[in-house]
mmCIF file of N, CA, C and O in Angstrom:
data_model
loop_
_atom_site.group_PDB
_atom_site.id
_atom_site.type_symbol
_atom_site.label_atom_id
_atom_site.label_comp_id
_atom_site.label_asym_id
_atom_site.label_seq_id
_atom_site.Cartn_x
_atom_site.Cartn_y
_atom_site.Cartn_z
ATOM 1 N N UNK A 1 -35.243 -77.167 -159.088
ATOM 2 C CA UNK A 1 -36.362 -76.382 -159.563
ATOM 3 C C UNK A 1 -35.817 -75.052 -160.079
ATOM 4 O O UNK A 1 -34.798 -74.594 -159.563
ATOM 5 N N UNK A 2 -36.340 -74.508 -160.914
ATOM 6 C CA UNK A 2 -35.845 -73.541 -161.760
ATOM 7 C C UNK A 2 -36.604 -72.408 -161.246
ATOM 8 O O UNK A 2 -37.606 -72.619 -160.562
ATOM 9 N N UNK A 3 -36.111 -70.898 -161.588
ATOM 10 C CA UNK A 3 -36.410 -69.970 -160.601
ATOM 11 C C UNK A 3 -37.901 -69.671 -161.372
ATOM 12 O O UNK A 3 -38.946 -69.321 -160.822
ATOM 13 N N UNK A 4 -37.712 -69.872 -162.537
ATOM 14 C CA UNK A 4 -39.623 -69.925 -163.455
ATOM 15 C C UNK A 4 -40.107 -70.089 -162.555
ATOM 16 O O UNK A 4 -40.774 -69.336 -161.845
ATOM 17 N N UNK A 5 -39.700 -71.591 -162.419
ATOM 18 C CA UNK A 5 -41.018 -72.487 -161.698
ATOM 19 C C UNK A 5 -41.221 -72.168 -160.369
ATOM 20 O O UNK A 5 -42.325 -72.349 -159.855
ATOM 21 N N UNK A 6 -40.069 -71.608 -159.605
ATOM 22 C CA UNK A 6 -40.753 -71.089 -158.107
ATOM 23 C C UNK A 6 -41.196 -69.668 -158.645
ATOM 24 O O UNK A 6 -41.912 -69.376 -157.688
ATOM 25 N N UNK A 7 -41.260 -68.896 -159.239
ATOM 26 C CA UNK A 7 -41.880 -67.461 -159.499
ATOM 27 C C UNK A 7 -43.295 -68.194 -159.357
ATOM 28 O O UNK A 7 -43.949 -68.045 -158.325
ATOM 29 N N UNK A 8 -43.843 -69.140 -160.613
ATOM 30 C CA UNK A 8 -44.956 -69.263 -161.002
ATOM 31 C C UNK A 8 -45.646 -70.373 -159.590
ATOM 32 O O UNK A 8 -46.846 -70.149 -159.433
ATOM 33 N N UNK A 9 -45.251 -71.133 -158.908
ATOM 34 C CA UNK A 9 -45.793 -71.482 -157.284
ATOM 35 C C UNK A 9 -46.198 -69.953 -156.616
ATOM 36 O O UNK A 9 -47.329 -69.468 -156.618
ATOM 37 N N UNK A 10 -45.085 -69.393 -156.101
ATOM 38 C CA UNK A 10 -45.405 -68.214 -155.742
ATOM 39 C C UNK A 10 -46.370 -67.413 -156.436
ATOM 40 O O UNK A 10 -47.360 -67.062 -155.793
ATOM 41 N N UNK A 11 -46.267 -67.081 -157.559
ATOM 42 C CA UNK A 11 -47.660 -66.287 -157.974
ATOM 43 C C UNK A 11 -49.015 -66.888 -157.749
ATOM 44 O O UNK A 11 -50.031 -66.278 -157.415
ATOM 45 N N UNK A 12 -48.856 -68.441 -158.027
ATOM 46 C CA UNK A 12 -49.991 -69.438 -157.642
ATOM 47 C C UNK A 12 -50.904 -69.239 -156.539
ATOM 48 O O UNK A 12 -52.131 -69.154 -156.513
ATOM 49 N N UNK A 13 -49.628 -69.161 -155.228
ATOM 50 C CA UNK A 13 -50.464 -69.353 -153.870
ATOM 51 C C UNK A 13 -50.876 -67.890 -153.639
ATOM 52 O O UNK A 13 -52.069 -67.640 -153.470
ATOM 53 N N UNK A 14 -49.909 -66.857 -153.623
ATOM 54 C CA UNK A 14 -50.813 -65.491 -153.920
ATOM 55 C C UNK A 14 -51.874 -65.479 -154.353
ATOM 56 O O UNK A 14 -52.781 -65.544 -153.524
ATOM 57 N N UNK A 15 -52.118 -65.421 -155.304
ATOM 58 C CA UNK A 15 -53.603 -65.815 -156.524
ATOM 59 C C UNK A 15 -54.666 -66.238 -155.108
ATOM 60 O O UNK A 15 -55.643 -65.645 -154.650
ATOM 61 N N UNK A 16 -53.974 -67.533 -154.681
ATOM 62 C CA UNK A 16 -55.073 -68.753 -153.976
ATOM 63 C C UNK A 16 -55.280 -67.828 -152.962
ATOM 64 O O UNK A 16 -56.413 -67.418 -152.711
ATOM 65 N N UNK A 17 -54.005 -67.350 -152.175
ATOM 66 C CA UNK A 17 -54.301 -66.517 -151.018
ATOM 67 C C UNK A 17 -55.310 -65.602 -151.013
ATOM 68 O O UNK A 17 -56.155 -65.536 -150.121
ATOM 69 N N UNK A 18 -55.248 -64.707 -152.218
ATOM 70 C CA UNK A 18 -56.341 -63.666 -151.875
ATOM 71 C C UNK A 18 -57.584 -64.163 -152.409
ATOM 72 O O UNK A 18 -58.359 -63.235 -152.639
ATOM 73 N N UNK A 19 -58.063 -65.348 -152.697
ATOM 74 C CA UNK A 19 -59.294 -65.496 -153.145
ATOM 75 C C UNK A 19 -60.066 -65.973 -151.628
ATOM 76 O O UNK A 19 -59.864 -67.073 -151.112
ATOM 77 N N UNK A 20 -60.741 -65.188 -151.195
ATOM 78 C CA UNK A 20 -61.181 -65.888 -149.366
ATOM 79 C C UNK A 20 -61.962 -67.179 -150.186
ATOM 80 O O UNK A 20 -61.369 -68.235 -150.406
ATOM 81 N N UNK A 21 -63.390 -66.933 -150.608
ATOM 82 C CA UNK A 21 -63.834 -68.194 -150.778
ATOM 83 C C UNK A 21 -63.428 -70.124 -150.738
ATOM 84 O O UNK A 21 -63.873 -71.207 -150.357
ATOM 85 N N UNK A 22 -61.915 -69.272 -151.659
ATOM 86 C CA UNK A 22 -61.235 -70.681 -152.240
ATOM 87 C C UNK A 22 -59.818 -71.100 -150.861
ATOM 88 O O UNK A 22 -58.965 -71.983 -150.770
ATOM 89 N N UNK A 23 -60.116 -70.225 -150.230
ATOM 90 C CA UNK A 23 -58.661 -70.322 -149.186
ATOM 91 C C UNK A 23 -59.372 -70.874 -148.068
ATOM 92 O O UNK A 23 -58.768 -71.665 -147.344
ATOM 93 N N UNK A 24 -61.265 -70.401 -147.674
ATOM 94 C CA UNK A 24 -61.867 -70.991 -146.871
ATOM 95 C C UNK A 24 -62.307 -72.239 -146.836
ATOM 96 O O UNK A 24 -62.397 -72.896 -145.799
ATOM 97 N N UNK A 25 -62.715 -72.786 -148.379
ATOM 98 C CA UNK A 25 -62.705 -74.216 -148.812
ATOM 99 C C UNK A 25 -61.968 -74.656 -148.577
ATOM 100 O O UNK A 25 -62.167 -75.417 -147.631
ATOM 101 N N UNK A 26 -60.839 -74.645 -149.001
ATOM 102 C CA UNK A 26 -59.032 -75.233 -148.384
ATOM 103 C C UNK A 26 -59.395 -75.757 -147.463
ATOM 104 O O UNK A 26 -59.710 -76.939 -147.319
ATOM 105 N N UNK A 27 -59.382 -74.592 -146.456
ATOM 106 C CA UNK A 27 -59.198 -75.036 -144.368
ATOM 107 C C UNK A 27 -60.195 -75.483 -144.036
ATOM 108 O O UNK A 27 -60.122 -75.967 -142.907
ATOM 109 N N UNK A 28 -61.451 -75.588 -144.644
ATOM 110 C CA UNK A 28 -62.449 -76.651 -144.150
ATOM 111 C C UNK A 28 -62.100 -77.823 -144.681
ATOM 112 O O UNK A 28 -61.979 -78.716 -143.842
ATOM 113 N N UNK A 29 -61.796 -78.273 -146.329
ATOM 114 C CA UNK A 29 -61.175 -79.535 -146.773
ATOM 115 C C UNK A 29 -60.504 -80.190 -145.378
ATOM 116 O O UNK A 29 -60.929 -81.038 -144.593
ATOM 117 N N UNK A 30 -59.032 -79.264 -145.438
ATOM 118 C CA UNK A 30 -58.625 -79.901 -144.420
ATOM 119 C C UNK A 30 -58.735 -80.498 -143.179
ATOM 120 O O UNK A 30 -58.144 -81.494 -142.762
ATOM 121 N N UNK A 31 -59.687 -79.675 -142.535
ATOM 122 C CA UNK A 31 -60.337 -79.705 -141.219
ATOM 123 C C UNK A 31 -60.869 -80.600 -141.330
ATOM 124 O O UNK A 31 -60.419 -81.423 -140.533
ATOM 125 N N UNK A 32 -61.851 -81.088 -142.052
ATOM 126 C CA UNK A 32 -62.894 -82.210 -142.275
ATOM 127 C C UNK A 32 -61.831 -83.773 -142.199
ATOM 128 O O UNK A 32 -62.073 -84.800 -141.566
ATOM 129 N N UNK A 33 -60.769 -83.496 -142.989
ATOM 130 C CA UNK A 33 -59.740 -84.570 -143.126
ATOM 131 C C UNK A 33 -59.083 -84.810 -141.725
ATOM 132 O O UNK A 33 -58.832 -85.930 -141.280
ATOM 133 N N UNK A 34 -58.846 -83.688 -141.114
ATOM 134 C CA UNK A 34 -58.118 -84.270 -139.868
ATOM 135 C C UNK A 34 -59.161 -84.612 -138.275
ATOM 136 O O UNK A 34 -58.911 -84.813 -137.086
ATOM 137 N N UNK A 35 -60.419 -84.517 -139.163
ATOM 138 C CA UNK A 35 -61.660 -84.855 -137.902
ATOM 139 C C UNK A 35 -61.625 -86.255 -138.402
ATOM 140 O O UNK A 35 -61.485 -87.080 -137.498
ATOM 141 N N UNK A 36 -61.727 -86.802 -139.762
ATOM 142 C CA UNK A 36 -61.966 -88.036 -139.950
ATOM 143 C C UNK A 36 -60.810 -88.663 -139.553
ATOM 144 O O UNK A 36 -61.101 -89.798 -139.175
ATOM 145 N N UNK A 37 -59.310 -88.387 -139.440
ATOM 146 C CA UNK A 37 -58.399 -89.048 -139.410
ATOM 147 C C UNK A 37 -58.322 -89.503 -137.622
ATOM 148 O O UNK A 37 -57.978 -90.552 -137.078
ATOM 149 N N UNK A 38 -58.939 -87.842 -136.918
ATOM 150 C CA UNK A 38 -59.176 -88.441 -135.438
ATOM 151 C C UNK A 38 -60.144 -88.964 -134.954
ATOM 152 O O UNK A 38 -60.015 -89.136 -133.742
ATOM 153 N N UNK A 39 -61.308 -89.386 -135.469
ATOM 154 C CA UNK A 39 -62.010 -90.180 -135.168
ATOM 155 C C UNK A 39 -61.612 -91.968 -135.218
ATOM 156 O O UNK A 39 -61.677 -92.871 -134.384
ATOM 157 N N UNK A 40 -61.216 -91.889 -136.554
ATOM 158 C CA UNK A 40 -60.884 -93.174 -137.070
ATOM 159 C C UNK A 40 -59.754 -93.305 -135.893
ATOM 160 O O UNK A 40 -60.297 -93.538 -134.813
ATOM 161 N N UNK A 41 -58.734 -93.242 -135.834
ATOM 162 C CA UNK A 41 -57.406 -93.644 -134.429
ATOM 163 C C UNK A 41 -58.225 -93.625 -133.148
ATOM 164 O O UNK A 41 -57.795 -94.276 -132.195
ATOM 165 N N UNK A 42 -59.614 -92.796 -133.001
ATOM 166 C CA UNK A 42 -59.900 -92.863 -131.612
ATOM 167 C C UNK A 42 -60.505 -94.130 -131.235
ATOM 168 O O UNK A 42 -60.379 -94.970 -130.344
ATOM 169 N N UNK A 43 -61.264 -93.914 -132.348
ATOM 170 C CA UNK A 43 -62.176 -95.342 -132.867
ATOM 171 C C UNK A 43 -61.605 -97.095 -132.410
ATOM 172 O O UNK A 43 -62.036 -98.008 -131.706
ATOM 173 N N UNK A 44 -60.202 -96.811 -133.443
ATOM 174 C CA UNK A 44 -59.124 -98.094 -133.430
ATOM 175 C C UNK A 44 -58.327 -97.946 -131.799
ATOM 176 O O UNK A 44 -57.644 -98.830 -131.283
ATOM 177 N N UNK A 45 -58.529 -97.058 -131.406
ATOM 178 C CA UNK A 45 -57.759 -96.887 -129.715
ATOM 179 C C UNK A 45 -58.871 -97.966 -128.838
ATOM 180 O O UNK A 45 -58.852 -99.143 -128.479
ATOM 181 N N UNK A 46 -59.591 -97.083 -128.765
ATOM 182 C CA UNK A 46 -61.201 -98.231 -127.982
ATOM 183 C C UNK A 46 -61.415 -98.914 -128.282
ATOM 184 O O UNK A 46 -61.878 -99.598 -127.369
ATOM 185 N N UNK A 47 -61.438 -99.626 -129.565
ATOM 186 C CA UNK A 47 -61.375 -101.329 -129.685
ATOM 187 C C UNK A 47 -59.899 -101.797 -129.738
ATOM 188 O O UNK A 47 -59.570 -102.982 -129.786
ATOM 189 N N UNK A 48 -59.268 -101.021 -129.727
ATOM 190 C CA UNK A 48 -57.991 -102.310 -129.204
ATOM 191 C C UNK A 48 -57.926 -102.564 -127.500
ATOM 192 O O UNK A 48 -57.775 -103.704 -127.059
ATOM 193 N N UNK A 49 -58.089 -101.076 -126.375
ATOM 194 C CA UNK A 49 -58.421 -101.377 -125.278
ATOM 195 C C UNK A 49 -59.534 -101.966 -125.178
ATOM 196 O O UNK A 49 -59.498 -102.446 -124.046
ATOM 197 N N UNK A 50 -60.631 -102.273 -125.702
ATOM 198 C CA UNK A 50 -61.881 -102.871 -125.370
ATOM 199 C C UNK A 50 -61.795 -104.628 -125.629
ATOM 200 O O UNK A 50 -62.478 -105.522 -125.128
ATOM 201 N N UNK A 51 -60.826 -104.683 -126.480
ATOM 202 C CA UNK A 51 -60.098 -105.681 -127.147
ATOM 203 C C UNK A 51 -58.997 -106.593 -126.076
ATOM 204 O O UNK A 51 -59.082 -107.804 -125.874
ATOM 205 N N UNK A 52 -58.203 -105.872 -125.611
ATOM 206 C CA UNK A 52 -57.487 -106.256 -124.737
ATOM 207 C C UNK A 52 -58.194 -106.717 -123.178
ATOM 208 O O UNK A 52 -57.964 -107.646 -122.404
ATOM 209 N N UNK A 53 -58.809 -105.984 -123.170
ATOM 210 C CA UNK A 53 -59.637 -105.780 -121.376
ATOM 211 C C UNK A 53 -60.451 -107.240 -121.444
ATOM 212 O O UNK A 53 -60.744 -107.925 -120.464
ATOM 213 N N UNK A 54 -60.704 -107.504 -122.648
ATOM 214 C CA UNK A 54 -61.858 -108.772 -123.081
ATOM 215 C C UNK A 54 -61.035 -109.899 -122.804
ATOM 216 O O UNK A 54 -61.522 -110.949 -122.386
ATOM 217 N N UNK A 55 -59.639 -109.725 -123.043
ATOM 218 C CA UNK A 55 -58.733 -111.111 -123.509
ATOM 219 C C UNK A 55 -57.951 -111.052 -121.852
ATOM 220 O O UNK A 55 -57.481 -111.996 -121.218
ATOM 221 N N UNK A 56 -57.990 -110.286 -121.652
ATOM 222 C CA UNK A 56 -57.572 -110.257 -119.968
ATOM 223 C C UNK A 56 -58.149 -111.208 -119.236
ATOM 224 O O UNK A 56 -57.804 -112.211 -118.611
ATOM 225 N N UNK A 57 -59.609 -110.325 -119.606
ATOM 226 C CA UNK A 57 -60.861 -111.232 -118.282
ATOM 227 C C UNK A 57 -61.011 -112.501 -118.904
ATOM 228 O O UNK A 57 -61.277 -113.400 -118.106
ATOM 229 N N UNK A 58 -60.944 -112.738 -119.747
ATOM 230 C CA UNK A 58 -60.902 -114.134 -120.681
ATOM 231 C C UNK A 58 -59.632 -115.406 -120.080
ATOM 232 O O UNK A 58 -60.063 -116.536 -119.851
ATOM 233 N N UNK A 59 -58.622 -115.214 -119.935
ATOM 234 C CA UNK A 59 -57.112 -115.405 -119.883
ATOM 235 C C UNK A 59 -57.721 -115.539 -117.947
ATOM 236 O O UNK A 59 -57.534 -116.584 -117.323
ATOM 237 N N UNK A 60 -58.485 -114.177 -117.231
ATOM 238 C CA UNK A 60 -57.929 -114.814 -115.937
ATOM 239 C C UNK A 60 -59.644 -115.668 -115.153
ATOM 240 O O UNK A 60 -59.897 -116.008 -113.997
ATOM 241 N N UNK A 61 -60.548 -115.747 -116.550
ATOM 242 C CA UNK A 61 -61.109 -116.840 -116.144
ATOM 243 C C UNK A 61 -60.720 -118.202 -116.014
ATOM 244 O O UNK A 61 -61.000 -118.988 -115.108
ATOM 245 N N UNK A 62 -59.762 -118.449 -117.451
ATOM 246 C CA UNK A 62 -59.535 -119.472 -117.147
ATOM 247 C C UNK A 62 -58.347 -120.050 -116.089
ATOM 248 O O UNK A 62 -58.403 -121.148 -115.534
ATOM 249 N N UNK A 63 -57.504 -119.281 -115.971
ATOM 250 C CA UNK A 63 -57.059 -119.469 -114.822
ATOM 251 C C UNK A 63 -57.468 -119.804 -113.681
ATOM 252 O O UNK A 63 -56.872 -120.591 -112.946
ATOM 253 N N UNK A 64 -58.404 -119.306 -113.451
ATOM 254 C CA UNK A 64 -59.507 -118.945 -112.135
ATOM 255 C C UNK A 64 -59.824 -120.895 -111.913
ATOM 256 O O UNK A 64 -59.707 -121.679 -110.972
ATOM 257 N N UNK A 65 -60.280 -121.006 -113.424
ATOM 258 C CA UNK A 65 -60.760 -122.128 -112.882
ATOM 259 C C UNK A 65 -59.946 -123.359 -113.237
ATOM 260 O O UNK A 65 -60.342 -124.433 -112.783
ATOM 261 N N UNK A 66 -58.809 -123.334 -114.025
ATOM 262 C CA UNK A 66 -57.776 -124.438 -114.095
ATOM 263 C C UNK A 66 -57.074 -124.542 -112.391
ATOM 264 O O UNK A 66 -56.718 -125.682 -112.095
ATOM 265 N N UNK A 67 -56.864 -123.471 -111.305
ATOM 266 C CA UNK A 67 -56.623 -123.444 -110.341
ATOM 267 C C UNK A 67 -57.553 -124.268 -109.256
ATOM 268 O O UNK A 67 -57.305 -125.042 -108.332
ATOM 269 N N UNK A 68 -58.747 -123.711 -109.835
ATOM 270 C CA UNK A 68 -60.039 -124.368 -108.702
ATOM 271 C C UNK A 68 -59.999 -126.029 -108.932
ATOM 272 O O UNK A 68 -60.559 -126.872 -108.232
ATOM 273 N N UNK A 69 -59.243 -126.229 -110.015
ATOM 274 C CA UNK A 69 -59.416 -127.536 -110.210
ATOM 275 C C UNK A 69 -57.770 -128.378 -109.951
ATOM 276 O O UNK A 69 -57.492 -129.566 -109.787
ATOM 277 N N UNK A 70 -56.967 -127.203 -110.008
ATOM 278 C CA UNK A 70 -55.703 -128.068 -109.165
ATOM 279 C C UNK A 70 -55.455 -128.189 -110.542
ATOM 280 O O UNK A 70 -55.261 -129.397 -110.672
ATOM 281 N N UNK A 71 -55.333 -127.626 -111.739
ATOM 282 C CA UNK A 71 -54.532 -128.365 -112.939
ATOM 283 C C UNK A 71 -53.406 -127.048 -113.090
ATOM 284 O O UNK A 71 -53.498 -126.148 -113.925
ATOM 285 N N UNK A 72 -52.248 -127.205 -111.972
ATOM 286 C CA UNK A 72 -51.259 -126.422 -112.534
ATOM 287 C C UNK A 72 -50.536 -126.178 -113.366
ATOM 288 O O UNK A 72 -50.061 -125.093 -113.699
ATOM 289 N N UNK A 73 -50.346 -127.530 -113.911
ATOM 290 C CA UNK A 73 -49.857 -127.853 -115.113
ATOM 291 C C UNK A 73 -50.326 -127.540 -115.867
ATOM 292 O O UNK A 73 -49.653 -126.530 -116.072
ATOM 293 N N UNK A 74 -51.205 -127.533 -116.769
ATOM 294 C CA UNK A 74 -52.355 -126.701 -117.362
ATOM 295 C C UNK A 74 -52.337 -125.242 -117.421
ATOM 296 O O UNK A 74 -52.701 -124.593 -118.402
ATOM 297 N N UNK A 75 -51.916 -124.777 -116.371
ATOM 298 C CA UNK A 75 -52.030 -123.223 -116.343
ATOM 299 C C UNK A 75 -50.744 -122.682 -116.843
ATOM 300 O O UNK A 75 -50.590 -121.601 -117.412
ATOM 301 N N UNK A 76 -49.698 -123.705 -116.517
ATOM 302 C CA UNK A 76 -48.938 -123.231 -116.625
ATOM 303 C C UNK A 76 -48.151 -123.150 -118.050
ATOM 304 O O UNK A 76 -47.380 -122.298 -118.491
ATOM 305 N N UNK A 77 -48.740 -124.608 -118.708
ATOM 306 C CA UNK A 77 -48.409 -124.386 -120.054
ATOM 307 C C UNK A 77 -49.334 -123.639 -121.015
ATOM 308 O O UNK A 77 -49.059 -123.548 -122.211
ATOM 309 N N UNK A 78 -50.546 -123.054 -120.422
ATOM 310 C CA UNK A 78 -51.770 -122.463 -121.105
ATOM 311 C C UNK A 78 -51.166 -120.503 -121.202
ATOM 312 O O UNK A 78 -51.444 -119.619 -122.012
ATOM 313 N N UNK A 79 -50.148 -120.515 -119.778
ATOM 314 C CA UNK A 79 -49.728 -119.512 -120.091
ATOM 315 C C UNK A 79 -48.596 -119.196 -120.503
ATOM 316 O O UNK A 79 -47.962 -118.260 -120.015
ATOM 317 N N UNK A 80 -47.903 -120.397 -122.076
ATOM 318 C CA UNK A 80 -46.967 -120.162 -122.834
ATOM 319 C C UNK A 80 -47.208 -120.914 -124.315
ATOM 320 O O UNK A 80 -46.652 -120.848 -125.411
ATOM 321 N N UNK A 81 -48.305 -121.641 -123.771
ATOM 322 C CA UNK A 81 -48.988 -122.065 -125.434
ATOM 323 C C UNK A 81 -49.814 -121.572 -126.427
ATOM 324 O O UNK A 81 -50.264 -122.613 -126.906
ATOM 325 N N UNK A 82 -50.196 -120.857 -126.909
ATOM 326 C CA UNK A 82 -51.307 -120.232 -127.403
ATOM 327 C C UNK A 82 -52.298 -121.280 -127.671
ATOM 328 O O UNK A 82 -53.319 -121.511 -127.023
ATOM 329 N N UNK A 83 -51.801 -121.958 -128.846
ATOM 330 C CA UNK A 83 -52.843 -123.107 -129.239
ATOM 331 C C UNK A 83 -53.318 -124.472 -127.731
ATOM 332 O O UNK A 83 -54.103 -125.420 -127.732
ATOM 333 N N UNK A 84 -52.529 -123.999 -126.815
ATOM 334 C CA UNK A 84 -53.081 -125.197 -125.798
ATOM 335 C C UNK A 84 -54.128 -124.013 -125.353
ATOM 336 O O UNK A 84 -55.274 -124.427 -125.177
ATOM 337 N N UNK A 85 -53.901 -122.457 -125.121
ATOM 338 C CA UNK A 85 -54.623 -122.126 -124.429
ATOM 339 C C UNK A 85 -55.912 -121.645 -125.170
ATOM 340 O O UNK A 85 -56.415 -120.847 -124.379
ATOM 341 N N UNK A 86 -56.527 -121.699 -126.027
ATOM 342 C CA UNK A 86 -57.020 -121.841 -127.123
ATOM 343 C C UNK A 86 -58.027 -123.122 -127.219
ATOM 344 O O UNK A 86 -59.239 -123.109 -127.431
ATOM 345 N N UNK A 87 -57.023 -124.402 -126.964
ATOM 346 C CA UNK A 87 -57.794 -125.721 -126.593
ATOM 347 C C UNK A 87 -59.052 -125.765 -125.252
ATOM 348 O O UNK A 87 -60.129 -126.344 -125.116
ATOM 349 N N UNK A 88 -58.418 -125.036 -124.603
ATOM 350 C CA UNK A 88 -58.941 -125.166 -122.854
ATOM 351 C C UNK A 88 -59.651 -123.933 -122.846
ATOM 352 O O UNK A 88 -60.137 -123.785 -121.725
ATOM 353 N N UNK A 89 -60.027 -122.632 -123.877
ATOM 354 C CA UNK A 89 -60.693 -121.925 -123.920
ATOM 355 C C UNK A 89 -62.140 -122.504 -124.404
ATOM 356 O O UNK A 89 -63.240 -122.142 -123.985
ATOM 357 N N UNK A 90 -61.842 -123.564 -125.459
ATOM 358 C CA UNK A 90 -62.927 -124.255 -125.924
ATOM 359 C C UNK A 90 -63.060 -125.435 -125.060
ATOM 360 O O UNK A 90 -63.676 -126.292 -125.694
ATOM 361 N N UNK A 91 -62.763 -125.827 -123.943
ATOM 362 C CA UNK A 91 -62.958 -126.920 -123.037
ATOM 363 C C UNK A 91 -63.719 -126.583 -121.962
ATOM 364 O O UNK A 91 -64.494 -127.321 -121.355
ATOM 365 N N UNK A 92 -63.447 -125.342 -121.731
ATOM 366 C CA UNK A 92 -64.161 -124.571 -120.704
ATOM 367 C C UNK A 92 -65.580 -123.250 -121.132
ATOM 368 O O UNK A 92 -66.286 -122.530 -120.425
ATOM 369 N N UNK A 93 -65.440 -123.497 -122.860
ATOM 370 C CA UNK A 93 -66.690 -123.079 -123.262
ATOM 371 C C UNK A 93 -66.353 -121.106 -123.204
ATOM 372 O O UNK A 93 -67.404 -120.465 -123.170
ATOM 373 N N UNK A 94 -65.218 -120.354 -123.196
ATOM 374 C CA UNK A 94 -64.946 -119.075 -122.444
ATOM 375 C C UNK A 94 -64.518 -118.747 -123.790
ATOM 376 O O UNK A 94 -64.069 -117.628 -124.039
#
């Protein structure tokens, strides 16, 4: 960058600096941007825990009841198959 071109940045943000109106627009722009940006992640935080907590209780129903029924085998490949456990999610209606 050529020393022009940083003179004329520098004179730029001066300029911007002393105008309050346009320097207060700025920091609300921004502000507004980093409320939406933390909402949205808080948002995606609680449905991925709300998400997870679901697939938990899901996962140790069926357990619950592949046990009550003595199918260890079952449990045991349900907890390394996806698609078996998937099968027996829809067998057990969960």
């Amino acid at each position: 960058m050529s020393d022009e071109a940083i003179h004329k940045a520098v004179d730029a943000a001066r300029t911007f600096l002393q105008n309050d109106a346009e320097r207060l627009a700025y920091i609300n722009r921004e502000l507004a941007i980093l409320d939406y940006n933390s909402d949205h992640r808080d948002a995606f935080e609680e449905g991925e825990a709300k998400g997870r907590k679901e697939g938990e209780e899901r996962l140790g129903m069926l357990m619950s009841l592949l046990f009550k029924e003595n199918r260890y085998d079952d449990a045991n490949k349900a907890a390394a198959d996806v698609d078996f456990r998937e099968k027996l999610f829809k067998e057990y209606g969960i």
